[in-house]
Short mmCIF file of C-alpha atoms in Angstrom, two decimals:
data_model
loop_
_atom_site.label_atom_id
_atom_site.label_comp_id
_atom_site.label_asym_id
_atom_site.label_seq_id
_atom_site.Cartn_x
_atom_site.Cartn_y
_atom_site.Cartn_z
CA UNK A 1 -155.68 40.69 156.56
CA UNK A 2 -153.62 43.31 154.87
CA UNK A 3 -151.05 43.13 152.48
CA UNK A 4 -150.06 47.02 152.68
CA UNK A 5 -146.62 47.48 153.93
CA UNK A 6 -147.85 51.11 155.32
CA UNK A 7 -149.89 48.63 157.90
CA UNK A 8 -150.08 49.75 161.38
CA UNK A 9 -149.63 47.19 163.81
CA UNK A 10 -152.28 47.43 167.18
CA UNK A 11 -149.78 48.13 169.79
CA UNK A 12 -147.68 50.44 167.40
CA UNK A 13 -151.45 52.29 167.16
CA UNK A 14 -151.50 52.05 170.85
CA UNK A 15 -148.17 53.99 171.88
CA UNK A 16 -148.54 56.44 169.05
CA UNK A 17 -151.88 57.07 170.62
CA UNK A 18 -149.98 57.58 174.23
CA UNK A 19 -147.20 59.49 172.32
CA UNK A 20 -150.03 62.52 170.75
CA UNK A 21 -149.84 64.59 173.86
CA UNK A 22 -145.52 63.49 174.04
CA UNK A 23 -145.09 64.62 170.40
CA UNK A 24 -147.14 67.81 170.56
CA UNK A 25 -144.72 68.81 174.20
CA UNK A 26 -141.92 68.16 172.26
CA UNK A 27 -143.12 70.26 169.10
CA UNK A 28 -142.88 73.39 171.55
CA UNK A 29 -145.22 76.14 171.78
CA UNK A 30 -146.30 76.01 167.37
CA UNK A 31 -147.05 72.52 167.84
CA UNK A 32 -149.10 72.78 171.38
CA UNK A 33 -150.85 75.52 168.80
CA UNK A 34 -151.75 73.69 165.87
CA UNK A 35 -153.48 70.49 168.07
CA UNK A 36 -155.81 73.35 169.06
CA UNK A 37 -158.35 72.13 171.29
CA UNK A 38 -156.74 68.59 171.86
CA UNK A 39 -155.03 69.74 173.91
CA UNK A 40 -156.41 73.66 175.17
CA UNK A 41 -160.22 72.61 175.16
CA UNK A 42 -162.77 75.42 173.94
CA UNK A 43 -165.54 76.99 176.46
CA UNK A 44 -169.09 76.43 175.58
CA UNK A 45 -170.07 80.42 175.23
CA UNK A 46 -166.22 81.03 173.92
CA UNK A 47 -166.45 82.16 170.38
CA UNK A 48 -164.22 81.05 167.48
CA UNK A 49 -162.57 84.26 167.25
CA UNK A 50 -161.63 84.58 171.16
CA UNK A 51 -160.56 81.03 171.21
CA UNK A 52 -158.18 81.47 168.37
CA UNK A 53 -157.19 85.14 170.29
CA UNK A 54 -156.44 82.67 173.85
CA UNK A 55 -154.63 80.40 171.54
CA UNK A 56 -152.43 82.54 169.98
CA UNK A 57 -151.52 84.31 173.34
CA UNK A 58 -150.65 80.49 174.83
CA UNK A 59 -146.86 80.18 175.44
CA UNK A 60 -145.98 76.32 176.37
CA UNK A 61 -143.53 75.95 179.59
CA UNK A 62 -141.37 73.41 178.20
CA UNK A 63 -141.11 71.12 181.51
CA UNK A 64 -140.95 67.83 179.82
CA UNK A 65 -138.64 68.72 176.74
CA UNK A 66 -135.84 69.79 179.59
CA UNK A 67 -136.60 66.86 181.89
CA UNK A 68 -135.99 65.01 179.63
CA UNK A 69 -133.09 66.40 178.10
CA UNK A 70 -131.74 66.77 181.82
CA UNK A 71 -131.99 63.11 182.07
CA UNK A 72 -130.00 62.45 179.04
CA UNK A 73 -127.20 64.93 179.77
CA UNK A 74 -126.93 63.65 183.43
CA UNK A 75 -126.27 60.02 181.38
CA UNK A 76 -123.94 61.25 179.15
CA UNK A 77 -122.26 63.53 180.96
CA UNK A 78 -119.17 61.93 181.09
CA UNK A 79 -117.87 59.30 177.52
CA UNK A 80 -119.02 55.94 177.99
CA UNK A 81 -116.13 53.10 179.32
CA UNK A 82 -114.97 51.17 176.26
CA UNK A 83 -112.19 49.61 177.48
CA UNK A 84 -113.97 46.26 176.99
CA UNK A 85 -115.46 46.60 173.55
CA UNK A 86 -114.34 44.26 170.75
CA UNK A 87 -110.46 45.17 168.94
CA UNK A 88 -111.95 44.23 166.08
CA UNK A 89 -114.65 46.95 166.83
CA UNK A 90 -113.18 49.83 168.61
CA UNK A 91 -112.07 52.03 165.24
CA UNK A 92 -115.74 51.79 164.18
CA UNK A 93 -116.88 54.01 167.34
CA UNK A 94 -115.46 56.90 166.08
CA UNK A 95 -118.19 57.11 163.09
CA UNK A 96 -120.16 54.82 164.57
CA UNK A 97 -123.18 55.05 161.96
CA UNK A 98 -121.33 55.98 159.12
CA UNK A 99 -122.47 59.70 159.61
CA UNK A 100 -119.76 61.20 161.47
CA UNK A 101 -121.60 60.52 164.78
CA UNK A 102 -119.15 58.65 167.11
CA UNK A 103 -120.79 56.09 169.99
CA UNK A 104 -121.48 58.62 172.50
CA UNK A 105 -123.08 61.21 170.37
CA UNK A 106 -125.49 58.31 168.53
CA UNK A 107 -126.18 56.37 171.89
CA UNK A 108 -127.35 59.83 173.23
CA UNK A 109 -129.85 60.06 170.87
CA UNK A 110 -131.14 57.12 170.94
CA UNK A 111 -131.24 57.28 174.93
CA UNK A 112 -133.22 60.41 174.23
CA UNK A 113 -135.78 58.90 171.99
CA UNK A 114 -136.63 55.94 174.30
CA UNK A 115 -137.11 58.66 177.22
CA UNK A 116 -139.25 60.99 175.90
CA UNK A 117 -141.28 58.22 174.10
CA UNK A 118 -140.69 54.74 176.18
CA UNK A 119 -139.06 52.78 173.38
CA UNK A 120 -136.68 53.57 170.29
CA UNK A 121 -134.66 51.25 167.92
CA UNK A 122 -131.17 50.43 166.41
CA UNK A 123 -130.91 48.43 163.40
CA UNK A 124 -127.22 46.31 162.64
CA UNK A 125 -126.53 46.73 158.68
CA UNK A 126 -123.62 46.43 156.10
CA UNK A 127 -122.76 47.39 152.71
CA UNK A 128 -123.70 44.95 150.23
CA UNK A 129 -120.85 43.13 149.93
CA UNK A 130 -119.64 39.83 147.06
CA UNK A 131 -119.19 36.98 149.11
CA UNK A 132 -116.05 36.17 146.95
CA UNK A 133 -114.58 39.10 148.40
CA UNK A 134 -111.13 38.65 150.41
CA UNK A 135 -110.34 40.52 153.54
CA UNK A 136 -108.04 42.91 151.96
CA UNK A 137 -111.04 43.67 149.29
CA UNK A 138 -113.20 44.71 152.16
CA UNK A 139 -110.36 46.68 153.98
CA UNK A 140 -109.92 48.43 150.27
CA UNK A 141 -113.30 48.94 150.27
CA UNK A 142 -114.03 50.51 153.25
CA UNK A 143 -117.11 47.36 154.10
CA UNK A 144 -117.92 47.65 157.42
CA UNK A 145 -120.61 46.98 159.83
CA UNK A 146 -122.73 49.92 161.06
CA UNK A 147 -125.94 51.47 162.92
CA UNK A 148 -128.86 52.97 161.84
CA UNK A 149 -130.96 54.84 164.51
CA UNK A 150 -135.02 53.88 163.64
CA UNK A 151 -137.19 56.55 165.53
CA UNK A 152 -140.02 55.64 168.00
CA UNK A 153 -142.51 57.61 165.24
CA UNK A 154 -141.22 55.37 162.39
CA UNK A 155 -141.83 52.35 163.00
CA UNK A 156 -145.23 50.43 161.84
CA UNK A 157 -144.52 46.79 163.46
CA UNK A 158 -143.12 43.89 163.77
CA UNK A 159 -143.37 40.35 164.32
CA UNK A 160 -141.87 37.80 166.62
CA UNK A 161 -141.60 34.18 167.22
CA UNK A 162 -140.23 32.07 170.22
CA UNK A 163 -137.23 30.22 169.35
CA UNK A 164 -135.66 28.16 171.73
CA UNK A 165 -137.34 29.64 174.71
CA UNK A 166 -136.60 33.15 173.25
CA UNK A 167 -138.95 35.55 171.88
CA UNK A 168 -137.20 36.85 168.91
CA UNK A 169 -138.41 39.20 166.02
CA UNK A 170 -138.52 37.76 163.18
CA UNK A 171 -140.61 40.64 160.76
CA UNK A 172 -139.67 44.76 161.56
CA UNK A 173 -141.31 47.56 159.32
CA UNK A 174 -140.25 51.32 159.62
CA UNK A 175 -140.55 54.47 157.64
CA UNK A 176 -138.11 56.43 156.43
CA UNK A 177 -138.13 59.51 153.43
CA UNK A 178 -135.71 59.69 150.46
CA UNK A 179 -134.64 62.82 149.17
CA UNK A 180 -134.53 62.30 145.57
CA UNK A 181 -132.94 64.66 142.90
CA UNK A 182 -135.95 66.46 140.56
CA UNK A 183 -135.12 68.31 137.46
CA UNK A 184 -131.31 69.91 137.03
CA UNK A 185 -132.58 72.01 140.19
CA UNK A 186 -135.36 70.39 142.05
CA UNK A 187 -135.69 67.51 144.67
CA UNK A 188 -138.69 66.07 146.33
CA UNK A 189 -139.31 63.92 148.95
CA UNK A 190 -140.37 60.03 148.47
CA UNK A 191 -141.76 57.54 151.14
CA UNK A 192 -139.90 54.40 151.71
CA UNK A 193 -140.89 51.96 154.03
CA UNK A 194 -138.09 49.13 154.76
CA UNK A 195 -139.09 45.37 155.74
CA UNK A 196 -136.43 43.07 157.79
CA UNK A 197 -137.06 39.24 158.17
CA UNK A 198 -133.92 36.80 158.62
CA UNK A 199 -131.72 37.20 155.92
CA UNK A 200 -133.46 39.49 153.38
CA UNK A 201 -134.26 43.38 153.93
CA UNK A 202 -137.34 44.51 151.42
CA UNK A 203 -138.14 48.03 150.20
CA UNK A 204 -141.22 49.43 148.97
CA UNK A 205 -141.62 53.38 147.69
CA UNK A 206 -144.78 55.20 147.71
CA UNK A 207 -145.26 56.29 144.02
CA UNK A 208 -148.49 57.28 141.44
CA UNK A 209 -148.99 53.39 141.83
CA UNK A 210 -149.16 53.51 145.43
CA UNK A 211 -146.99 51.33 147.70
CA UNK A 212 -144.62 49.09 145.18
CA UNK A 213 -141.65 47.04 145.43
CA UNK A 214 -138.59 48.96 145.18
CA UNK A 215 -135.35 46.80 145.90
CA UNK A 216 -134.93 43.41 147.83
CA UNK A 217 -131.34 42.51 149.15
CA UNK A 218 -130.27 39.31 150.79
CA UNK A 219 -128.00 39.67 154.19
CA UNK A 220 -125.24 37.07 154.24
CA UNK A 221 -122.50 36.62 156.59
CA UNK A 222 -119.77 34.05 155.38
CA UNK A 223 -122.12 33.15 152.72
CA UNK A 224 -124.74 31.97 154.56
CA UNK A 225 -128.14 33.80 155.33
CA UNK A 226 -128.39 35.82 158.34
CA UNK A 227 -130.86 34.04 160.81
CA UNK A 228 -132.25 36.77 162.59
CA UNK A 229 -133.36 40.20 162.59
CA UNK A 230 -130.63 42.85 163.19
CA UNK A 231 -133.09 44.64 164.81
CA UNK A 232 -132.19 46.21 168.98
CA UNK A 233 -135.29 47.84 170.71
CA UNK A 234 -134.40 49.42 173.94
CA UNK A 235 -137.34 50.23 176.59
CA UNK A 236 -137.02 51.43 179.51
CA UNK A 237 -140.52 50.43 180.50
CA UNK A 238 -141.34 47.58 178.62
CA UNK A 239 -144.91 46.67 178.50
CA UNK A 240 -144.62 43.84 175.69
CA UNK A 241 -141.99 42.24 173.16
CA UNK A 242 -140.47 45.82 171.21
CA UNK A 243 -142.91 47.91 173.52
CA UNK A 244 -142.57 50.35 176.15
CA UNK A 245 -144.23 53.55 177.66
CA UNK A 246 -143.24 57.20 178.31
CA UNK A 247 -141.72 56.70 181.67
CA UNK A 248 -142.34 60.50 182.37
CA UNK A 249 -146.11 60.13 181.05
CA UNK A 250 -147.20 61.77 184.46
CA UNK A 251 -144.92 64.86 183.58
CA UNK A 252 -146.59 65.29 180.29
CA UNK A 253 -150.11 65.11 181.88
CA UNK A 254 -148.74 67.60 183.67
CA UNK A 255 -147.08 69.89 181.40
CA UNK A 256 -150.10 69.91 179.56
CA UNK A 257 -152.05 71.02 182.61
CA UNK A 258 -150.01 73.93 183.17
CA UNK A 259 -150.08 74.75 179.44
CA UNK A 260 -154.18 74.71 179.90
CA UNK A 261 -154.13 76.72 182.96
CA UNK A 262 -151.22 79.19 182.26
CA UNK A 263 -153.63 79.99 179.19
CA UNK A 264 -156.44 80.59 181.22
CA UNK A 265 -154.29 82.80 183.76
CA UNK A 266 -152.60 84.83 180.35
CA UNK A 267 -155.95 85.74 179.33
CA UNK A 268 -157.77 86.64 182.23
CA UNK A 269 -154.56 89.14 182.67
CA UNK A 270 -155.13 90.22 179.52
CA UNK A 271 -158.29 91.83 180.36
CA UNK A 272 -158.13 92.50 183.78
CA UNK A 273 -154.75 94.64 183.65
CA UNK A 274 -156.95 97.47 181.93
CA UNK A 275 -159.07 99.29 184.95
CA UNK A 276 -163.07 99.60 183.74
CA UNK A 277 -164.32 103.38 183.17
CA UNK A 278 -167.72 104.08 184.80
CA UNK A 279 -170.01 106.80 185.25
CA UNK A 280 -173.10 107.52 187.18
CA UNK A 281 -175.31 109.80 186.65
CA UNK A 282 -178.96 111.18 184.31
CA UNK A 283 -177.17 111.82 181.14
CA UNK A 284 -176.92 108.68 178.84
CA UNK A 285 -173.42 108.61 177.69
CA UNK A 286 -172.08 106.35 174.31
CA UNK A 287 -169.06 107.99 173.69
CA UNK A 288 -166.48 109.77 176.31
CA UNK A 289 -163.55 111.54 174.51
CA UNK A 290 -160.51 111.96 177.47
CA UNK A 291 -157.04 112.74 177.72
CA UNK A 292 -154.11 115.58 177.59
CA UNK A 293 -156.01 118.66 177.18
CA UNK A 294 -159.49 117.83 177.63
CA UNK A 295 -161.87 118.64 179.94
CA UNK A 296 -165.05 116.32 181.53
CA UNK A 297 -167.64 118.69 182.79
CA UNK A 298 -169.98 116.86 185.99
CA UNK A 299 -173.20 117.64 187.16
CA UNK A 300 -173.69 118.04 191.14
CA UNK A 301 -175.29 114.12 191.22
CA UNK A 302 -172.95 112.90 188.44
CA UNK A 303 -169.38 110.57 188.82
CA UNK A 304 -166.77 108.94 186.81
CA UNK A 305 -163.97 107.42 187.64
CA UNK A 306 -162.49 103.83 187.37
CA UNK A 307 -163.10 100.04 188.45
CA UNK A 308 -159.86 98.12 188.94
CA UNK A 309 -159.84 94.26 189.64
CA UNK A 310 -158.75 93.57 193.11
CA UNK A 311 -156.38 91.00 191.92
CA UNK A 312 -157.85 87.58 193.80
CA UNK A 313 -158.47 85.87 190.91
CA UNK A 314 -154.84 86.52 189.62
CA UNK A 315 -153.36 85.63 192.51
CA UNK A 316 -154.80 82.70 192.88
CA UNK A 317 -154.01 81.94 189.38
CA UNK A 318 -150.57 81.97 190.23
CA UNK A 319 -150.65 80.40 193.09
CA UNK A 320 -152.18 76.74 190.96
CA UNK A 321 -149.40 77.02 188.22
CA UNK A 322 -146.56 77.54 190.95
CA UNK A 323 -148.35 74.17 192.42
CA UNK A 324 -148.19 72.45 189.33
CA UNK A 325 -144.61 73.49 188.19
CA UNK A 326 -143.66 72.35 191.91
CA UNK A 327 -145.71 68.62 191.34
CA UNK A 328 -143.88 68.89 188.09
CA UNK A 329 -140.40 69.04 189.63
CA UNK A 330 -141.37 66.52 192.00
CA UNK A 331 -142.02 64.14 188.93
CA UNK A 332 -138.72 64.59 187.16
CA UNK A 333 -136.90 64.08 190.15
CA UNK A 334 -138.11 60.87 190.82
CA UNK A 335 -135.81 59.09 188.64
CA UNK A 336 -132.63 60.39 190.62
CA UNK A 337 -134.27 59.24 193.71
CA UNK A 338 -132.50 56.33 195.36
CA UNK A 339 -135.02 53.33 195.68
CA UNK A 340 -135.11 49.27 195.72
CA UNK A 341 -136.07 48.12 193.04
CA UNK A 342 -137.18 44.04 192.37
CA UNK A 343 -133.98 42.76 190.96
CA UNK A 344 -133.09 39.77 190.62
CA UNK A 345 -129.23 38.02 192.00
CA UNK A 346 -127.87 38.04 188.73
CA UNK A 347 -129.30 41.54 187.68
CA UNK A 348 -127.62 43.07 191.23
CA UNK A 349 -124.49 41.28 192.32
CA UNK A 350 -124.87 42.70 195.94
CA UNK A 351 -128.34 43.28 198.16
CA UNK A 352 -126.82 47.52 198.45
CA UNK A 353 -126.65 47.13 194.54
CA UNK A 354 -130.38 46.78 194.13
CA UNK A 355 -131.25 50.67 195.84
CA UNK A 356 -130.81 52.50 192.75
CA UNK A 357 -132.45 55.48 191.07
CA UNK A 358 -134.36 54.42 188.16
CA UNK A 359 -132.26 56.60 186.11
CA UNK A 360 -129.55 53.91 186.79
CA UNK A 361 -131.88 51.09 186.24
CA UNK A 362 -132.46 52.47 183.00
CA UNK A 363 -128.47 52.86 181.90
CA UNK A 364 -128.18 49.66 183.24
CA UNK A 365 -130.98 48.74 180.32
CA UNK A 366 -129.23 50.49 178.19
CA UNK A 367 -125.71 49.30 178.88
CA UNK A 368 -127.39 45.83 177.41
CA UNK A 369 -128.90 47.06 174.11
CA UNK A 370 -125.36 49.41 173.27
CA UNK A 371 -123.80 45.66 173.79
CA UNK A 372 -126.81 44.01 171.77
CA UNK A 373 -125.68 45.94 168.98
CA UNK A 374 -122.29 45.68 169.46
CA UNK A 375 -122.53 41.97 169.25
CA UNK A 376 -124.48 42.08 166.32
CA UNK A 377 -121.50 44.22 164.59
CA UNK A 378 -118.92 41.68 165.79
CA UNK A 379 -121.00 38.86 164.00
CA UNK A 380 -120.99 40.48 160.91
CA UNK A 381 -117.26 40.63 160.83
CA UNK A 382 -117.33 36.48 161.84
CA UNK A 383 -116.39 36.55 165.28
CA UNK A 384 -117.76 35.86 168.27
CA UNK A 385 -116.00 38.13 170.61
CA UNK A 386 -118.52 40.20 172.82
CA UNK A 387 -118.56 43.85 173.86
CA UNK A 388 -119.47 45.89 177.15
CA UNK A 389 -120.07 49.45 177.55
CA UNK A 390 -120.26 50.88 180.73
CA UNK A 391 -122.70 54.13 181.61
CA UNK A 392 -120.68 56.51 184.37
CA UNK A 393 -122.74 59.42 184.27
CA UNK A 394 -124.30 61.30 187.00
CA UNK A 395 -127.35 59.17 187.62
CA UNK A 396 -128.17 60.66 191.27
CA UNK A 397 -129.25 62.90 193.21
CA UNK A 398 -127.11 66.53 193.30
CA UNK A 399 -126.29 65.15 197.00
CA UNK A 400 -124.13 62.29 196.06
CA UNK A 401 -120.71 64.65 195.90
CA UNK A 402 -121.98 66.43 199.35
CA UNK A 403 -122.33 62.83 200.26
CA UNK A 404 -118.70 61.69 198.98
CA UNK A 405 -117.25 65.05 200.80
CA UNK A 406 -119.26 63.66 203.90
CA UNK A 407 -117.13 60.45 203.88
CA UNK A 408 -113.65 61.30 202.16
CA UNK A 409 -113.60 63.65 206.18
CA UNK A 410 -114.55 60.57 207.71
CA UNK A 411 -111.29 58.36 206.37
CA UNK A 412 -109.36 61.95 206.79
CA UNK A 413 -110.12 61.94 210.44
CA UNK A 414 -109.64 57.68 210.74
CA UNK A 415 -113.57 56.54 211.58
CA UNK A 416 -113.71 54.43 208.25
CA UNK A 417 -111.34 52.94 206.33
CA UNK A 418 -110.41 53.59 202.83
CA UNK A 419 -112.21 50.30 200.89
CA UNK A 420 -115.14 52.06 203.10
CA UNK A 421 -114.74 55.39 200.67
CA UNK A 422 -113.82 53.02 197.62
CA UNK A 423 -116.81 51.31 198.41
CA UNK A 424 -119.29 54.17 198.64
CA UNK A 425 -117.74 55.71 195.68
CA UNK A 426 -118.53 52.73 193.98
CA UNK A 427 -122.06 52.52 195.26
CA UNK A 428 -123.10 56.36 194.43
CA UNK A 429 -121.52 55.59 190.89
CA UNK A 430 -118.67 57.89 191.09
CA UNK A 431 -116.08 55.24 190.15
CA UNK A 432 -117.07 52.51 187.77
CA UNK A 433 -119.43 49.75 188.94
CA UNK A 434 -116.79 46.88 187.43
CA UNK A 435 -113.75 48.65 189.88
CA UNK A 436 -112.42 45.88 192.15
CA UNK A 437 -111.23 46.62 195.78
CA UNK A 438 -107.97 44.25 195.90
CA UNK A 439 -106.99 45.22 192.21
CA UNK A 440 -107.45 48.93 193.02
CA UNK A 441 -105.02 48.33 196.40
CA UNK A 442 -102.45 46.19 194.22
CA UNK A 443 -102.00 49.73 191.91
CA UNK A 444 -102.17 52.31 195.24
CA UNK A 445 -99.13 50.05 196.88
CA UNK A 446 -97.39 49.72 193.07
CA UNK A 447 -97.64 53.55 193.04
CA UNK A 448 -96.19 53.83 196.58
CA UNK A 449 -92.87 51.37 195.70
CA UNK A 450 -92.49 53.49 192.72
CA UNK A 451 -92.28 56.63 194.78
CA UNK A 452 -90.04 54.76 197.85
CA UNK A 453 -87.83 53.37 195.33
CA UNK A 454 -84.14 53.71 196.13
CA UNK A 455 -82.36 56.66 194.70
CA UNK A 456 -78.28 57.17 193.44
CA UNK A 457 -76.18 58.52 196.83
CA UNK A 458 -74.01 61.22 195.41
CA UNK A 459 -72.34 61.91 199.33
CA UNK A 460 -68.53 61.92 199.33
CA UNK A 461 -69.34 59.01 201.86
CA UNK A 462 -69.88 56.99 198.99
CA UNK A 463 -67.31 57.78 196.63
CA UNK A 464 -64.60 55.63 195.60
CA UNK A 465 -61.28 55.54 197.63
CA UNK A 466 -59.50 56.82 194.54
CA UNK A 467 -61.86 59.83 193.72
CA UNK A 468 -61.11 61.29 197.16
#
């Protein structure tokens, strides 16, 4: 039993655990450094001094950052669809967290920290408001719900309960720091560690006391106590209620591979770039003085000269990392690889619709937590009205406009029709997945009248008797 807020839950202990070798990658080269031999082990006859010379000369290939970061950008790379979000909420997206940050630039983020680390978190909050207050004093006030983005590495745990045939959290701890002013000048940095359960949000601080209670607020909406945890965890693995894993963990196994092995390769170059003097001969020699202007003096039976590696070992070096930066590759790509996934009816409205990458699988996730929170914004203004965003990024393979190209020639030259191209448009996610074939006709032959519509005859044929 503990009654310390700073408690780490088991499975929270578990993914950090997973997330070491994830948070060191994403550190860079300093923080692939400063794990040491975590990560670069230590040779048995390797002294302290050499290993901390290898480790210094260790420069960390940043495979997994930029995979990752490629993923993201391929999401985002065109706005997400809002044209069916709330009214009520669509001049909130603009600052969507209260920090200048509008939907797509937030949403990105928190895409990013659910890659790299298989699960990240949103929390739904609003200013403490009087529940006497009218509309207008909330409009004057600027009140307003908003989102809070709660790293992977922040949070401690949670608890959850099922409700109705629902498993629902209904306890969610997380970590944050508080820059606090110190002095006319100074500022330093306090812990703060936030508990959620339905209806009241609890704050401790990390003092000379240790952990104590801070503040306590109640959440109300329409005077009555919230009944749930504003709480959204997206994963796009999920193994267990809020959990997920890395869903590149084979990359980072990989990445830190290569960083073990491009070590070895940098060091073994290090010595083997600089040819080895020898000499043969009677004379025992310590010292040999050469250069510009000096002279070396040989007896008939002696020789010097110089020992140079052949280079095998080098090669071969870089023949293993340009293997593991190809496997590496090969990992990354994965996720734009068209497959079939198990999907159910509902979750893939046609059999075509279930071969997707996973990259699309996962902004379909995703698509469902953005509207998670959106509805959890909506019922803090009272209303029931629910939200969709749509993801329209580029979620395939580079070949889907070659592809597209392939098949626009094909209509050009009459083999397929053109709901065929609409269709396969639609499929590589080109157009938007919620595009409809006879709505999309209606507007093409609206277009066409519009262009074919009759226009004013000036002709003298047409003039009036008496103009003539």
């Amino acid at each position: 039993m503990s009654n310390n807020p700073d408690f780490k839950s088991e499975i929270v202990r578990h993914m950090h655990g997973i997330n070491e070798k994830i948070n060191a990658l994403l550190g860079g080269t300093q923080a692939m450094r400063r794990a040491g031999p975590r990560f670069l082990p230590k040779e048995e006859a390797e002294s302290d001094e050499k290993y901390n010379r290898r480790l210094k000369m260790s420069v960390l290939y940043p495979a997994y950052e930029q995979t990752v970061a490629q993923m993201v950008g391929r999401t985002f790379a065109k706005p997400l669809i809002i044209e069916k979000v709330a009214d009520s909420l669509k001049e909130y997206l603009a600052n969507f967290d209260l920090k200048n940050n509008n939907i797509d630039v937030f949403c990105s983020k928190w895409f990013y920290d659910a890659m790299a680390h298989g699960v990240s978190y949103v929390v739904v909050d609003y200013p403490p408001a009087d529940d006497n207050y009218t509309v207008a004093d909330v409009k004057r006030l600027g009140l307003r719900p908003y989102v809070t983005h709660v790293p992977f590495n922040s949070v401690l745990g949670w608890r959850s309960e099922t409700i109705q045939n629902i498993e629902v959290c209904t306890q969610f701890r997380y970590r944050t720091a508080v820059l606090e002013p110190d002095g006319a000048f100074g500022e330093r940095i306090t812990e703060q560690i936030t508990v959620m359960t339905p209806g009241k949000v609890t704050v401790y601080r990390n003092g000379e006391n240790g952990w104590t209670l801070h503040s306590e607020k109640e959440l109300r909406i329409g005077g009555k106590p919230l009944d749930y945890v504003p709480v959204v965890a997206f994963t796009p693995e999920r193994i267990g209620f809020f959990a997920g894993k890395p869903v590149l963990e084979n990359l980072a196994e990989l990445n830190i591979r290569h960083w073990q092995a491009r070590s070895d390769q940098d060091y073994l170059l290090h010595f083997i770039s600089v040819p080895l003097m020898y000499y043969s001969g009677d004379r025992e020699v310590s010292e040999l003085t050469s250069g510009v202007g000096t002279m070396l003096q040989l007896g008939t039976d002696e020789q010097i000269g110089y020992i140079e590696h052949s280079g095998r070992a080098a090669e071969a070096g870089w023949t293993g990392l340009d293997r593991i930066e190809s496997d590496m590759k090969v990992a990354g790509a994965k996720l734009l690889t068209r497959t079939k996934l198990a999907m159910t009816d509902s979750q893939a409205k046609e059999e075509q619709s279930k071969e997707i990458s996973l990259l699309r699988h996962y902004a379909n996730l995703f698509e469902s937590a953005i509207d998670s929170a959106l509805d959890m914004m909506s019922k803090w203004l009272s209303s029931n009205e629910q939200s969709h965003v749509e993801i329209s990024g580029n979620l395939e393979t580079d070949d889907t406009v070659e592809g597209m190209n392939v098949v626009i020639t094909l209509n050009t030259n009459d083999i397929v029709s053109r709901q065929t191209v609409f269709e396969e448009a639609k499929r590589r996610g080109v157009i938007s997945n919620q595009a409809d074939w006879e709505e999309e006709k209606k507007r093409l032959e609206a277009e066409q009248d519009a262009v074919n519509a009759p226009q004013m005859d000036f002709s003298d044929d047409n003039q009036p008797a008496d103009s003539k």
